[in-house]
Structure formats: structure tokens, C-alpha cells
Coordinates of C-alpha atoms in Angstrom, one line a residue:
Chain A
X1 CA 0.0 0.0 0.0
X2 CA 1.2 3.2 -1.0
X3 CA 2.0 6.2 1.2
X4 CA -0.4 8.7 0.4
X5 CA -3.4 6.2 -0.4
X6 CA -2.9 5.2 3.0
X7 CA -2.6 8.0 4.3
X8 CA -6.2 8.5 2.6
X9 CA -7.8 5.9 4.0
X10 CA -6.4 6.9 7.9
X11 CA -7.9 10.0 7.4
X12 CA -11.2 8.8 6.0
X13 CA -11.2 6.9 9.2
X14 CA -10.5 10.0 11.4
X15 CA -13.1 11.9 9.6
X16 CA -16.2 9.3 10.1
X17 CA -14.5 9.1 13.8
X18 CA -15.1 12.8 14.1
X19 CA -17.8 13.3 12.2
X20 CA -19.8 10.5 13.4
X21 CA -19.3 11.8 17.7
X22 CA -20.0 15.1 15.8
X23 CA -23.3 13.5 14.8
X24 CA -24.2 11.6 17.5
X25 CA -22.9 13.4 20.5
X26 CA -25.1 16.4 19.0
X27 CA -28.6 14.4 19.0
X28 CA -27.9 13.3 22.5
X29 CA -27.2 16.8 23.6
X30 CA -30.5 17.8 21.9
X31 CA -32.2 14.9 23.1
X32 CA -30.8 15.4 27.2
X33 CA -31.3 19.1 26.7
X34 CA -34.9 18.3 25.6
X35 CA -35.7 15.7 28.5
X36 CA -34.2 17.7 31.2
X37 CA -36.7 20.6 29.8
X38 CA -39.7 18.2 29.8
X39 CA -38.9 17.0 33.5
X40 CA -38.8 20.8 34.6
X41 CA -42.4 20.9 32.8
X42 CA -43.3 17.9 34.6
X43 CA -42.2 19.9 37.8
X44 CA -44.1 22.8 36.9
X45 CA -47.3 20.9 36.5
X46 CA -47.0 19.3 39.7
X47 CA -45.9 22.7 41.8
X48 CA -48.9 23.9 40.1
X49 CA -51.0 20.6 41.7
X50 CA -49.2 21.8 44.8
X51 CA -50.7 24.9 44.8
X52 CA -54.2 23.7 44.0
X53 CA -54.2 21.1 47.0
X54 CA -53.0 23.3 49.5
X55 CA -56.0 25.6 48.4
X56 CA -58.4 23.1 48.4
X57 CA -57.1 21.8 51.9
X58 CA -57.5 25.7 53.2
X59 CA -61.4 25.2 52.0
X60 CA -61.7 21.6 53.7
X61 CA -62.5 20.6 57.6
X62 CA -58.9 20.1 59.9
X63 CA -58.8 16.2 59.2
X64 CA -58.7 16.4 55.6
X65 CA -57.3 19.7 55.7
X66 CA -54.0 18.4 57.6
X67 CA -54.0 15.4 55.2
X68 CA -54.0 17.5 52.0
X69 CA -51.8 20.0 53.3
X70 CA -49.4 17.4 54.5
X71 CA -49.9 15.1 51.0
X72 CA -48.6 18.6 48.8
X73 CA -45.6 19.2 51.5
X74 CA -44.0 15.9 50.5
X75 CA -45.2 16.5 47.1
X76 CA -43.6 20.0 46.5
X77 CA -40.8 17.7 48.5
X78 CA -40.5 15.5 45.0
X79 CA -40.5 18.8 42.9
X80 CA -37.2 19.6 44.9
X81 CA -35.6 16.5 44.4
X82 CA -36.8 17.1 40.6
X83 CA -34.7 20.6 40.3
X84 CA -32.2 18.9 41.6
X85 CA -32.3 16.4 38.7
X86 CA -32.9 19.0 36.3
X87 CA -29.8 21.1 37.4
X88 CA -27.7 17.8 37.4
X89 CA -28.4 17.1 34.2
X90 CA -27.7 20.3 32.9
X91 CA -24.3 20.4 34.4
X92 CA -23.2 16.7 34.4
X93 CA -24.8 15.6 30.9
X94 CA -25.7 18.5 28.8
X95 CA -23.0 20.6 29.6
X96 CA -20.1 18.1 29.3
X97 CA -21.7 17.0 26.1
X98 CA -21.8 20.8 24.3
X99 CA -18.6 21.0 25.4
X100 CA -18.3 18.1 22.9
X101 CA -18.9 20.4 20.3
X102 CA -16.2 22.7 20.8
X103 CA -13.5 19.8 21.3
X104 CA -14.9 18.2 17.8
X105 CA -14.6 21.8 16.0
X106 CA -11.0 21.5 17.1
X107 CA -9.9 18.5 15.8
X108 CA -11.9 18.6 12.5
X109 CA -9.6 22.1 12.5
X110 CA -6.6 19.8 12.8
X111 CA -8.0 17.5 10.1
X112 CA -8.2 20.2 8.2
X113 CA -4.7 21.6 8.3
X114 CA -3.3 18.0 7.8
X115 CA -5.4 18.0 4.5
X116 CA -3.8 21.5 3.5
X117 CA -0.3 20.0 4.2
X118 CA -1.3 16.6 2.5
X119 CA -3.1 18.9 -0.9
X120 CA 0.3 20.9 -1.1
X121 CA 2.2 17.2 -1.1
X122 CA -0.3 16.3 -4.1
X123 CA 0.2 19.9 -5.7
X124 CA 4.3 19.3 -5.7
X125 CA 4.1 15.8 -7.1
X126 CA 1.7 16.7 -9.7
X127 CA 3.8 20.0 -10.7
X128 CA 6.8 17.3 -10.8
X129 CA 5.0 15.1 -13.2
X130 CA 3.8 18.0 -15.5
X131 CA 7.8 19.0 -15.8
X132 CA 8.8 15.9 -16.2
X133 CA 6.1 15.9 -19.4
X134 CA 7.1 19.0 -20.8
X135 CA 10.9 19.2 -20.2
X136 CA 12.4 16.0 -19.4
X137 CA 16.1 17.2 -20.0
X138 CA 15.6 20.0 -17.5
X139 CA 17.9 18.8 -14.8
X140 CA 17.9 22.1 -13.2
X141 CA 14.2 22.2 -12.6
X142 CA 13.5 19.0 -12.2
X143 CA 15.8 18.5 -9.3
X144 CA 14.3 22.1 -7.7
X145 CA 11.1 20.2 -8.1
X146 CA 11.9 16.9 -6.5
X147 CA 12.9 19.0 -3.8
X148 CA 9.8 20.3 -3.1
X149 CA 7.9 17.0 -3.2
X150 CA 10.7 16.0 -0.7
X151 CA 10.1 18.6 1.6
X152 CA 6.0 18.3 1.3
X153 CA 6.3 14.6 1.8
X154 CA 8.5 15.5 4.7
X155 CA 5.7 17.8 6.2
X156 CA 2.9 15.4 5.4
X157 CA 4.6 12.9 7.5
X158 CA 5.2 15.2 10.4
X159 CA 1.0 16.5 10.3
X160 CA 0.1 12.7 9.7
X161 CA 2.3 11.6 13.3
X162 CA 0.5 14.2 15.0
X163 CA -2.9 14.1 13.8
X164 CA -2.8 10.4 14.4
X165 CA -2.0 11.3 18.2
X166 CA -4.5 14.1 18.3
X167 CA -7.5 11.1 17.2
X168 CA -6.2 9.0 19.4
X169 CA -6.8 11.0 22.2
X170 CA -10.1 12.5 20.8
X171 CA -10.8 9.0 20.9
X172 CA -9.9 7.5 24.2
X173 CA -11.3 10.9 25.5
X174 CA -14.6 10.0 23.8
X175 CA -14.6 6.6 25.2
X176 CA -14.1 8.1 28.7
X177 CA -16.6 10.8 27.9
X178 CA -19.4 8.2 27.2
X179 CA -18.9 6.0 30.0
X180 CA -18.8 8.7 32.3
X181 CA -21.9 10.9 30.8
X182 CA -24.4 8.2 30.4
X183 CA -22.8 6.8 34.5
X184 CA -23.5 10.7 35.3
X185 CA -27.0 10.4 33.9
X186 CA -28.0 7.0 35.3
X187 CA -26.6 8.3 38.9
X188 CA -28.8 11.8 38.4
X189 CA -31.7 9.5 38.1
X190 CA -30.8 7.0 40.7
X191 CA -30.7 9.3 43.4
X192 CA -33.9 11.1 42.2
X193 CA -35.5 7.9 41.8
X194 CA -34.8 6.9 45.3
X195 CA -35.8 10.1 47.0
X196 CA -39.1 10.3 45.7
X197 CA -39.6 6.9 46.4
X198 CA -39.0 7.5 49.9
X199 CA -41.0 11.1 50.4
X200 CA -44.0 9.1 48.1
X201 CA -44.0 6.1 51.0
X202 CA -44.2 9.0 53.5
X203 CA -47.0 10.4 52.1
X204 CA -48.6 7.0 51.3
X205 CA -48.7 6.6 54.8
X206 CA -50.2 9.9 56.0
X207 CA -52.7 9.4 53.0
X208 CA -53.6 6.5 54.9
X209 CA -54.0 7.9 58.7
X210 CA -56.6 10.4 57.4
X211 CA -60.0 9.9 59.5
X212 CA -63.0 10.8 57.1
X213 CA -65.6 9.6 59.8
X214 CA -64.2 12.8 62.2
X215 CA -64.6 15.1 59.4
X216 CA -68.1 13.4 58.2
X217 CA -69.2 14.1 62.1
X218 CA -68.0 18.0 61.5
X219 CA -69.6 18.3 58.2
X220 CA -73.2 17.2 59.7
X221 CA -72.7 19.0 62.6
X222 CA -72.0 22.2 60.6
X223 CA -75.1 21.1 58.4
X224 CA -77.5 20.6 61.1
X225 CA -76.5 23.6 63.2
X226 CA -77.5 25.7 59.8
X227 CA -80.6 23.5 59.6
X228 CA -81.5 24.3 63.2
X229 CA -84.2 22.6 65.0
X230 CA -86.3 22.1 61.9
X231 CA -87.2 18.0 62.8
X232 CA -89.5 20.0 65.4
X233 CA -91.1 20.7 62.0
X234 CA -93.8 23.5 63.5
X235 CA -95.7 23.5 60.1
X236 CA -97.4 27.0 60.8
X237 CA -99.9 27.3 58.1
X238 CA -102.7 27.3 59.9
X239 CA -101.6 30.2 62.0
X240 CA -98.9 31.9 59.2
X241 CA -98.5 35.1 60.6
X242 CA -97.1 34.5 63.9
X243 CA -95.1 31.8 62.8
X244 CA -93.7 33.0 59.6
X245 CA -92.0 36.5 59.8
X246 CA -91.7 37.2 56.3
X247 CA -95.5 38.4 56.4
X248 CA -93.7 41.6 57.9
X249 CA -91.0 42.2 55.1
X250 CA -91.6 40.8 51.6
X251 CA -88.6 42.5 50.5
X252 CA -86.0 39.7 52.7
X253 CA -88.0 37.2 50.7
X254 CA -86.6 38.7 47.5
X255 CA -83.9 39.3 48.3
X256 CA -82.9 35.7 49.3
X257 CA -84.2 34.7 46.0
X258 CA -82.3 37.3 44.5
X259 CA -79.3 35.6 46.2
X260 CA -80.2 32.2 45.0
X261 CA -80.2 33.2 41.7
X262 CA -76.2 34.9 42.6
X263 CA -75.2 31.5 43.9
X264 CA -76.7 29.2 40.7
X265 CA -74.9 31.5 38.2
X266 CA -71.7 31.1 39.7
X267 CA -72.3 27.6 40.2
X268 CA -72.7 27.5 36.7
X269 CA -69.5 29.9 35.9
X270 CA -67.3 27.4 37.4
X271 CA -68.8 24.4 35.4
X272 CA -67.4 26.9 32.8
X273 CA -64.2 27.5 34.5
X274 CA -63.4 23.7 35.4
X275 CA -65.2 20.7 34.6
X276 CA -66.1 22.0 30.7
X277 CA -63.0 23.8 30.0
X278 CA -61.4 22.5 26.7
X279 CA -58.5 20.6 28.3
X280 CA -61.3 18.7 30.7
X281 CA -63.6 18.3 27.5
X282 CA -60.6 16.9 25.2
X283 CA -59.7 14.4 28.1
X284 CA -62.9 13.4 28.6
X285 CA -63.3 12.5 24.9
Chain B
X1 CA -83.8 30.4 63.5
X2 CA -87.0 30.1 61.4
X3 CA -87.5 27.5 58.9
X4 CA -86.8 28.4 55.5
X5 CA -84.0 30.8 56.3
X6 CA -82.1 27.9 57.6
X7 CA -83.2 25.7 55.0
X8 CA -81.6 29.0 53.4
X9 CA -78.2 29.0 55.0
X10 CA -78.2 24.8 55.0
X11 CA -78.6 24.7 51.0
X12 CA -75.8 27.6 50.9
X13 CA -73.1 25.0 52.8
X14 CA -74.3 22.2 50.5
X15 CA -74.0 24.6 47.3
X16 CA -70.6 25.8 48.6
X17 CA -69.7 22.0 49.3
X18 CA -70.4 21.1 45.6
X19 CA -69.2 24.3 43.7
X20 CA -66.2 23.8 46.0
X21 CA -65.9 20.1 45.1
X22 CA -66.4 21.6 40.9
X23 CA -64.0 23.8 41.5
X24 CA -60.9 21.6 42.8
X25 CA -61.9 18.4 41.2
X26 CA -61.8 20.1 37.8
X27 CA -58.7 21.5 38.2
X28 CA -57.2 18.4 39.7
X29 CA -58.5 16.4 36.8
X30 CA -57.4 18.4 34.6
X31 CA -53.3 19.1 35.9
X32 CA -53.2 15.2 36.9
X33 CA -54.4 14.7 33.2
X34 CA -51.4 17.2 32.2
X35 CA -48.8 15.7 34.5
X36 CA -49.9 12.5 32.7
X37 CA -49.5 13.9 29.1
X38 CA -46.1 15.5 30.3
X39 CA -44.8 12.4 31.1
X40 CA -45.7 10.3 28.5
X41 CA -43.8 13.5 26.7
X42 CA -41.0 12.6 28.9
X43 CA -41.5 8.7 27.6
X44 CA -41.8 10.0 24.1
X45 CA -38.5 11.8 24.3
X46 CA -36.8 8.7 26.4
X47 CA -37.5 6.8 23.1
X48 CA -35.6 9.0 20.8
X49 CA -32.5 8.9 23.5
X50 CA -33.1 5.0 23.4
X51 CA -33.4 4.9 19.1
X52 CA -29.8 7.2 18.9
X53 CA -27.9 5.3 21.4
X54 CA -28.4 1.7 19.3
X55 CA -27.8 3.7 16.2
X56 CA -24.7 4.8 17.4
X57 CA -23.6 1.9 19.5
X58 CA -23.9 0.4 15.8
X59 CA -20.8 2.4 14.7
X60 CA -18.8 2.0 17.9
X61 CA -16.4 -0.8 18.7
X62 CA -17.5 -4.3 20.0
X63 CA -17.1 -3.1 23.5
X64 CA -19.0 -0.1 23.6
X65 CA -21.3 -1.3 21.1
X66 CA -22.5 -4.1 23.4
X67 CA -22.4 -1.6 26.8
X68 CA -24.5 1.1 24.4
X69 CA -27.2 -1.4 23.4
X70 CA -27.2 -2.8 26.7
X71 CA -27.7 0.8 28.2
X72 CA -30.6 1.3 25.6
X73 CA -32.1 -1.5 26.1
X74 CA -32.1 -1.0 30.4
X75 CA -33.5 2.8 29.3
X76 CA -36.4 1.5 27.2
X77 CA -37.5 -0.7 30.1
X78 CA -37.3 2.4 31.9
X79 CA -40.3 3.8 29.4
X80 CA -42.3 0.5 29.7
X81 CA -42.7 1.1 33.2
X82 CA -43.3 4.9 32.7
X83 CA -45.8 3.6 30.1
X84 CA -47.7 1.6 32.3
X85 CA -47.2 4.8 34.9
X86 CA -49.1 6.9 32.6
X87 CA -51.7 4.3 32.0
X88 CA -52.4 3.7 35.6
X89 CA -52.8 7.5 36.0
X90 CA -55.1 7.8 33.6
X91 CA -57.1 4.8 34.6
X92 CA -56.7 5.0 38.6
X93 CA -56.6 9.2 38.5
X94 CA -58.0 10.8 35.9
X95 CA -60.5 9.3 35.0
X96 CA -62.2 8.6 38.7
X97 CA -61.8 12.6 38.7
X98 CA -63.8 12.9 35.5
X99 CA -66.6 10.5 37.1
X100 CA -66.7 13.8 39.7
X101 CA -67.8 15.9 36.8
X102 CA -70.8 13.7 36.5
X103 CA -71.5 12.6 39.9
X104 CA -71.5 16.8 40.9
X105 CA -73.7 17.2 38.0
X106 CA -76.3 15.0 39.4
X107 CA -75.9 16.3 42.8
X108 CA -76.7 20.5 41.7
X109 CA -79.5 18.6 39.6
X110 CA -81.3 17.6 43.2
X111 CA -80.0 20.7 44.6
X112 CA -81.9 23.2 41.7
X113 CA -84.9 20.5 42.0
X114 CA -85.0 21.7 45.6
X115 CA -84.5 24.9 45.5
X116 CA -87.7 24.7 42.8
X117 CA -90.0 23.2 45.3
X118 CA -88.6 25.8 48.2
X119 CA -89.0 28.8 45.6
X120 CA -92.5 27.7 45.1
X121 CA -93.5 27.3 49.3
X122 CA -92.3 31.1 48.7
X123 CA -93.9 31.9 46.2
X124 CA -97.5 30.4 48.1
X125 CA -96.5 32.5 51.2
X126 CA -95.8 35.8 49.0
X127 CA -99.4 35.2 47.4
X128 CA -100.9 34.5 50.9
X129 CA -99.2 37.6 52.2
X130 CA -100.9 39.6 49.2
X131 CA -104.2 38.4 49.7
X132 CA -104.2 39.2 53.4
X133 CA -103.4 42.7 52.7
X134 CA -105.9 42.7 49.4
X135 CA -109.2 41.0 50.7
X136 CA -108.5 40.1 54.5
X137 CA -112.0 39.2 55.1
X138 CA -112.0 36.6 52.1
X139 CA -111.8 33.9 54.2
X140 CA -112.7 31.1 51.6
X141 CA -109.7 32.5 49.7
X142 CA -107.7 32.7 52.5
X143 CA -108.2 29.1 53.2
X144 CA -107.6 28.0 50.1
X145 CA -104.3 29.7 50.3
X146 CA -103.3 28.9 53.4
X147 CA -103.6 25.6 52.3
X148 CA -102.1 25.4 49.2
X149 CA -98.7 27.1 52.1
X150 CA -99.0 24.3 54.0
X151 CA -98.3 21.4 51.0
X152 CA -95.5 23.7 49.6
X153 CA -94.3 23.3 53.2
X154 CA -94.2 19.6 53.7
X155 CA -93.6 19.2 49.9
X156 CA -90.1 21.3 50.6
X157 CA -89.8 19.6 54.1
X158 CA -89.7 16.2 52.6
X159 CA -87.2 17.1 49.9
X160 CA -84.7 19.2 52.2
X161 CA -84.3 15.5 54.1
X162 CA -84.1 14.2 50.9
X163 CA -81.4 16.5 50.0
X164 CA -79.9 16.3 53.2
X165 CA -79.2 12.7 52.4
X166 CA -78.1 13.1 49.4
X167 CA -75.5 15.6 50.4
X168 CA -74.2 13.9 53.2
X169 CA -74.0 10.9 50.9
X170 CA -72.1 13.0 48.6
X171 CA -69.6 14.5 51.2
X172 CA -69.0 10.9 52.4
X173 CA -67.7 9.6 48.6
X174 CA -66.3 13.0 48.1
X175 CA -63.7 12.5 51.3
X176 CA -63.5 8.4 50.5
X177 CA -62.8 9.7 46.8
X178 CA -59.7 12.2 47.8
X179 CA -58.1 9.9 50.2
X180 CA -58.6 7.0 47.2
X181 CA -57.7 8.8 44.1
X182 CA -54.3 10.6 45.8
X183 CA -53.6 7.0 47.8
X184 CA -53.5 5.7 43.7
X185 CA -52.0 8.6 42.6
X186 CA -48.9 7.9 45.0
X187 CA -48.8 4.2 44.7
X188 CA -48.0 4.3 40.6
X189 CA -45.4 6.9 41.5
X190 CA -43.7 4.6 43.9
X191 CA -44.0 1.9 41.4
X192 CA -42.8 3.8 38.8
X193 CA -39.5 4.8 40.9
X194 CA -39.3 1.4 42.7
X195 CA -38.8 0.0 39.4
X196 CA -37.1 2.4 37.7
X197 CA -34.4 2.5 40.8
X198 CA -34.3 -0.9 39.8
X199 CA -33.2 -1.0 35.7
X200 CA -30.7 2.1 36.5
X201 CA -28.8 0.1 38.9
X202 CA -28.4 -2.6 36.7
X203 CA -27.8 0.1 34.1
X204 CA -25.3 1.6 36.3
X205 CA -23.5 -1.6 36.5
X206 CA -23.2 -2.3 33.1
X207 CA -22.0 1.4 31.8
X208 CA -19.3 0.8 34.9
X209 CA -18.2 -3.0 33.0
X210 CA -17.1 -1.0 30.1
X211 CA -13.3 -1.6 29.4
X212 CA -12.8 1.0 26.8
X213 CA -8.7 0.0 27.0
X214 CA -10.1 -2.7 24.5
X215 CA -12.1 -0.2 22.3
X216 CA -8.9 1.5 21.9
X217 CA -6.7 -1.0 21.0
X218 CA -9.2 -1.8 18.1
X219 CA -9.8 1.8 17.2
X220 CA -5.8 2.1 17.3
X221 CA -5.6 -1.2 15.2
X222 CA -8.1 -0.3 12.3
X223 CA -5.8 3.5 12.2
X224 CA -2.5 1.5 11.8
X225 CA -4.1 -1.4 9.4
X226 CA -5.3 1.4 7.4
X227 CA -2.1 3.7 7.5
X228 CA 0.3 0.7 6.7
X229 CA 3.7 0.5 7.7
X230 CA 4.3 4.3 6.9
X231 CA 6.7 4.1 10.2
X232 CA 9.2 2.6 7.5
X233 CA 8.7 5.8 5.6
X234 CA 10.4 4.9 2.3
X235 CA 10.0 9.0 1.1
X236 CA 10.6 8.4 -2.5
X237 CA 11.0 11.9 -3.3
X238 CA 14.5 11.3 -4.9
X239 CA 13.1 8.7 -7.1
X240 CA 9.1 9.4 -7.2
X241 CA 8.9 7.6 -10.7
X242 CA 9.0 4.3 -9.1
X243 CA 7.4 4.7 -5.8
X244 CA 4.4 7.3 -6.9
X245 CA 2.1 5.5 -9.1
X246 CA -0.2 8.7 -9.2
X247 CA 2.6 9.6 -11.9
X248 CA 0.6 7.2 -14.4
X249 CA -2.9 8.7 -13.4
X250 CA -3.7 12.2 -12.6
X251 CA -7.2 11.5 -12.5
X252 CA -7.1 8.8 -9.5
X253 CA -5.5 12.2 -7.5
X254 CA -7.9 14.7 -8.6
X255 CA -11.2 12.0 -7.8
X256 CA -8.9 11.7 -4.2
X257 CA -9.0 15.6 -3.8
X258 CA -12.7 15.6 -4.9
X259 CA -13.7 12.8 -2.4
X260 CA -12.1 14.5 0.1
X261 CA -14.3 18.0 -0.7
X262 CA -17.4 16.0 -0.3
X263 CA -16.7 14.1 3.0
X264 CA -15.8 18.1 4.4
X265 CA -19.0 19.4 3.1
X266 CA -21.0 15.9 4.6
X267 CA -18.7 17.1 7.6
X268 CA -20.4 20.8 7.4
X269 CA -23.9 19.6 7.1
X270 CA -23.5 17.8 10.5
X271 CA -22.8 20.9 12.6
X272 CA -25.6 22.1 10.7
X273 CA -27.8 19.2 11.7
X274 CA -26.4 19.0 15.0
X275 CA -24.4 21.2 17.0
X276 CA -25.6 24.1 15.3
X277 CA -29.5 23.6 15.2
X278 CA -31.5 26.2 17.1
X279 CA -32.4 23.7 19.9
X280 CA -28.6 23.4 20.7
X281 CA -28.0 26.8 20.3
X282 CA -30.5 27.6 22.7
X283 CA -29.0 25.2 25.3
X284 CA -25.7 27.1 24.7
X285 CA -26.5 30.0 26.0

């Protein structure tokens, strides 16, 4: 095998080995960039469901209200250890793999400058062969001209030596690189993995603790105290006026329709808001 | 406390009770069916990562190539169970929470039906109050209205119990409902992470296996197969006749240099493609 055609075919081989990490290394940049985004959408959504229990725990009696409250603790708990992942693998896998990109830029620089070296050893012999064409019997020339392919053939060799050391350690670096990113991301996700496991078990535990009978006992209390005494039932028909004080103010009566009427509209306005929004309509499809 | 003023305020807490239980079960349906879609986003995006690491652990070496695929392979087990996560949500959370919409729907239903029959016991007592003040001596009249008071009366007795039921009935699923569907909601998750704890550690394992010394020493081999024995360097500048065959065809050097355009300009569309798309770009600043 000749020199230069060799030479070729090792530099083909540096160039897929380049080009290829260049390839690849770039899609799984993308690609963790992109899932580290969607978990820190998948955080938002749930501090969002944070939000919305400790509200509705605020509106609820103490039992469930202490159960809720405690249930969106350890689950704003889980959206912590979630930053956490999301920072991690922003600095341990995305960064280290757009740093990638500015390592490859380098040595495809290097390739580059060994193909300038390796064109100019092509140019000489190919100058060479022309003179040797036109005037054979110019010693003179001809000799300048050898020299020249000499000292191009010289440099070529030198570029090739240290290019091959430069994709070696690209490579080796590479190989590290790989192991270590992908052990990086598997660790990131370990450790979230285990922490939410663990807050989720707490909260699995207080979910189960709640008492809905004690808060079933306040709810009828409340209900019957605003009832009042009305299993008395002093049906007062047959003597209306004494028993039945609107008689003295038909205007109270309206007015507690008029509030009725308040309280059925925005009954109806939050159907609107929440249970026939689009989202809830397109889920319910 | 008079009768239908705390039928009043009773009706009030159970219209409160249900617009409150609209309210947060429609938003909770409708962020646990977006933390859902977000994560079977995050699955989506899991799939990719899993699709470019077998492509490219089919251009590595043996070694990595087998770690990669294995890597993959524990990462697509990782979306199976995230898979069966979303699933489970949607069947165990979302959809018990969209039963809510239709369970609340038929409790206003009873709630309007009684406020109708209470509206119309005022309604006898507002036309009772007029004819007292019209024709107070009317006695048949008076009767006649008196009694038609007293069966509004009993009529909206019978359905405030009836109501009263219903709403305490309602209440009790309500609280059984929260404590169920969040108790579910918690369980998948600690599934979920349970098991995927479980593939990364074995993941972990394997990417820790990898003995890239051997990757190397193959990557090293194909460079120095495909260089030849250029260590000899025979530089055949001083009699390039014999040892250049390019001498005999200028075309074979030109196609060379033409080739070697091309694989630059594939070389050029990759950053494109890759390190340079608008996604990356993004990431890098």
C-alpha cells in the first residue's frame, strides 16, 4: 500500500470518527437538553398541583385539611428533588456533552490543516509530473522540483504523526466521555428515583392515617347547626302570621331569591371554568 | 332560627360543598391529566435517546457497542414502566376525577330540583301575604291559600331531608374519593421509581463493566491497518517515478481531492444538523 493512499484511508477513518461523535454526541445533547426541559415541565405541573391542594385543603375541615396539606408538603418535597435532577443534568450531561462540540470543531480544525499539508504534497508531485512531461532534459528544474515534493512529503509525514496522536486521544477521550456521561445520567436518576420513592411512602402513609368519619361528624354537625331545630317541623300554616316573619317584610323574601339566583350562576361559571374547560372536554373524549 | 332561612343557609353549605368540590376536582382532573400527558412527553423523548444510542452503539467498537445497546435497552425498560405509569394515572386518577364531573352534576340537579319546590313554598306564602293585605276578610280565599302554604311546606320539608341525604351521601364519597384517588395517585409513582431504581442500577452496573482500554486498541488497530507501515517511511522523493504511481494517473488524485471535498462538506452539514440547530443553540447560552 502506497504512502499517500494510506494516508487516505487513515484520514477517512479519522473523519467518520469525528464526524460520526460530531453526529451523534449532537442528537444526544439535543435529546438530554430536551428531556431535562420536559422533567422541569413535569415539575411545573406538579408545583402547580401543589398549589391547587394546599388551596383546596385551606377550604376543607382540619382532618382532611392536615391530610391535604401534609400530601402537597412531601409532594412539593418531590418537585425539589426534581430541580435537583434537572440542574444535574444540565451540568453533568448536557454541559459536558456541548462541550463536545467545541473539542470536535478542534480537531476537525486539525484534520483540516493536515489535508492542507497533505493537498500541497499532491500539488508538488503533480507539478513534478507535468515537468517531467514538458521538459524532461531540464535537470535544473526538475531537481528544484523533486525537492519540493521531498520537503512536502517530509511535512505530510510530520502533520500525519501528530494528527494520528491528536484522534487518538479524541478517541480515548470519547470513550471516557461516554462511560462517564451516560454513568452521570443514570446516577442523576438514581438518586432522584430513590428520593421520591422514599417522600412518596411517607405520604402514602399519611394518605392512609386520614379519618374521614371525624370530618363526616363536622360536616353534619356544621349542616344541622345551619338546619336548626327544623325535625320540630312546627308546620305553621294554619296560623302563618305568627309563625312566619316574612309576612312583615316581603322584601327579605326577595332578596334571598335574588341571592339564589347569585349563587346558581356562579355555580354554573365554574362548570365553565373547570369541569367543561377544553382541556377537561378533550380528556374526557 | 326560622325555617326556610335555615333551609336558606343549609342549602348555601351544600351549594358551597359542591361548587367547592367543581372547583378543585376540575382543576385536579385536569393538571393530573397534564402531568400525565407530560410524562408520557418525557417517555416519548426517552425513546428518541433510546433509538440514537443503538444507532450509534452500531458504529462503535464491540465493547462499547454491546455496553450502548445494553444501556438502551435497560433505558427503554425504563419507558415501559413509565408507560404503564401513565396508563395507571389515567385509569386510577384521571379518570375517577372525571366521574366527579358527572357525579356533581347530578348532585346540583337535586340541589336546583329543591331549591324549585322551596322557591314555590315562597312563592304560596308571597301570594298568601298579598291576599291578606288585598281582601283580609276573604276567608274562603284565605283558606284555600293557606292551604295550598301548607303542601309547599311539607312538599319542601320532605325534599330538604331528601337532599340532606343526598348531600351527606355526597360529602362521604367526596372525602373516601380524595383519600382514594391521591392513595393511587402515589402508589403508581412509587411503582414507577421502585422499578425504575431498579433498571438504572443494573444500568449503572453495566456502563461501569465497560473496558474501553479494549475499544482503543481496536480503534488504534483499524488506524494503523489502514495507515500501513508508513513508520518505514520509504520518502521516494528522490526517485518518485517508481514509488508514486499517481505519476501514471492524474485523475485517481484529482477524484482523491474531490472525495475529500465531499466528506468536508457531509462534515459541514452535520454541525448544521447538529451542533448548530436552534435547539442546541439555545442550550448554549
Amino acid at each position: 500500500m502506497n504512502i499517500v493512499l494510506s494516508r487516505d484511508s487513515q484520514v477517512r477513518i479519522m473523519e467518520n470518527t469525528v464526524a460520526n461523535a460530531e453526529k451523534y454526541f449532537g442528537q444526544f445533547c439535543t435529546l438530554m437538553a430536551s428531556y431535562a426541559r420536559k422533567t422541569a415541565k413535569l415539575r411545573d405541573k406538579s408545583d402547580l398541583l401543589v398549589k391547587q391542594l394546599i388551596d383546596y385543603a385551606n377550604t376543607e375541615n382540619p382532618e382532611l385539611r392536615s391530610t391535604m396539606k401534609n400530601f402537597a408538603e412531601e409532594l412539593a418535597k418531590v418537585q425539589d428533588y426534581r430541580q435537583a435532577e434537572v440542574e444535574r443534568l444540565e451540568t453533568k450531561v448536557v454541559e459536558p456533552l456541548k462541550r463536545y462540540g467545541i473539542q470536535l470543531k478542534q480537531t476537525q480544525a486539525e484534520i483540516k490543516r493536515f489535508n492542507k499539508v497533505r493537498n500541497n504534497e499532491i500539488k508538488q508531485l503533480e507539478k513534478l509530473e507535468r515537468l517531467r512531461q514538458k521538459s524532461p532534459s531540464d535537470r535544473h528544474t526538475l531537481s528544484q522540483a523533486e525537492s519540493n515534493v521531498h520537503k512536502a512529503s517530509v511535512d505530510a509525514s510530520r502533520t500525519t504523526q501528530q494528527l494520528e496522536e491528536t484522534i487518538d486521544e479524541f478517541q480515548k477521550q470519547k470513550l471516557k466521555d461516554v462511560q462517564k456521561i451516560f454513568s452521570d445520567f443514570v446516577t442523576i436518576e438514581m438518586v432522584f428515583h430513590a428520593k421520591a420513592l422514599e417522600v412518596y411512602s411517607s405520604a402514602f402513609q399519611n394518605l392512609d392515617d386520614y379519618d374521614f368519619e371525624r370530618d363526616m361528624e363536622d360536616f353534619r354537625a356544621r349542616v344541622h347547626i345551619a338546619s336548626g331545630n327544623y325535625d320540630a317541623r312546627p308546620v305553621s300554616a294554619t296560623n302563618p302570621s305568627s309563625a312566619l316573619p316574612w309576612s312583615a317584610s316581603s322584601q327579605s323574601v326577595r332578596s334571598t331569591l335574588q341571592r339564589q339566583e347569585d349563587s346558581e350562576e356562579d355555580s354554573d361559571e365554574n362548570v365553565l371554568q373547570d369541569f367543561s374547560n377544553p382541556e377537561y372536554a378533550q380528556i374526557r373524549r
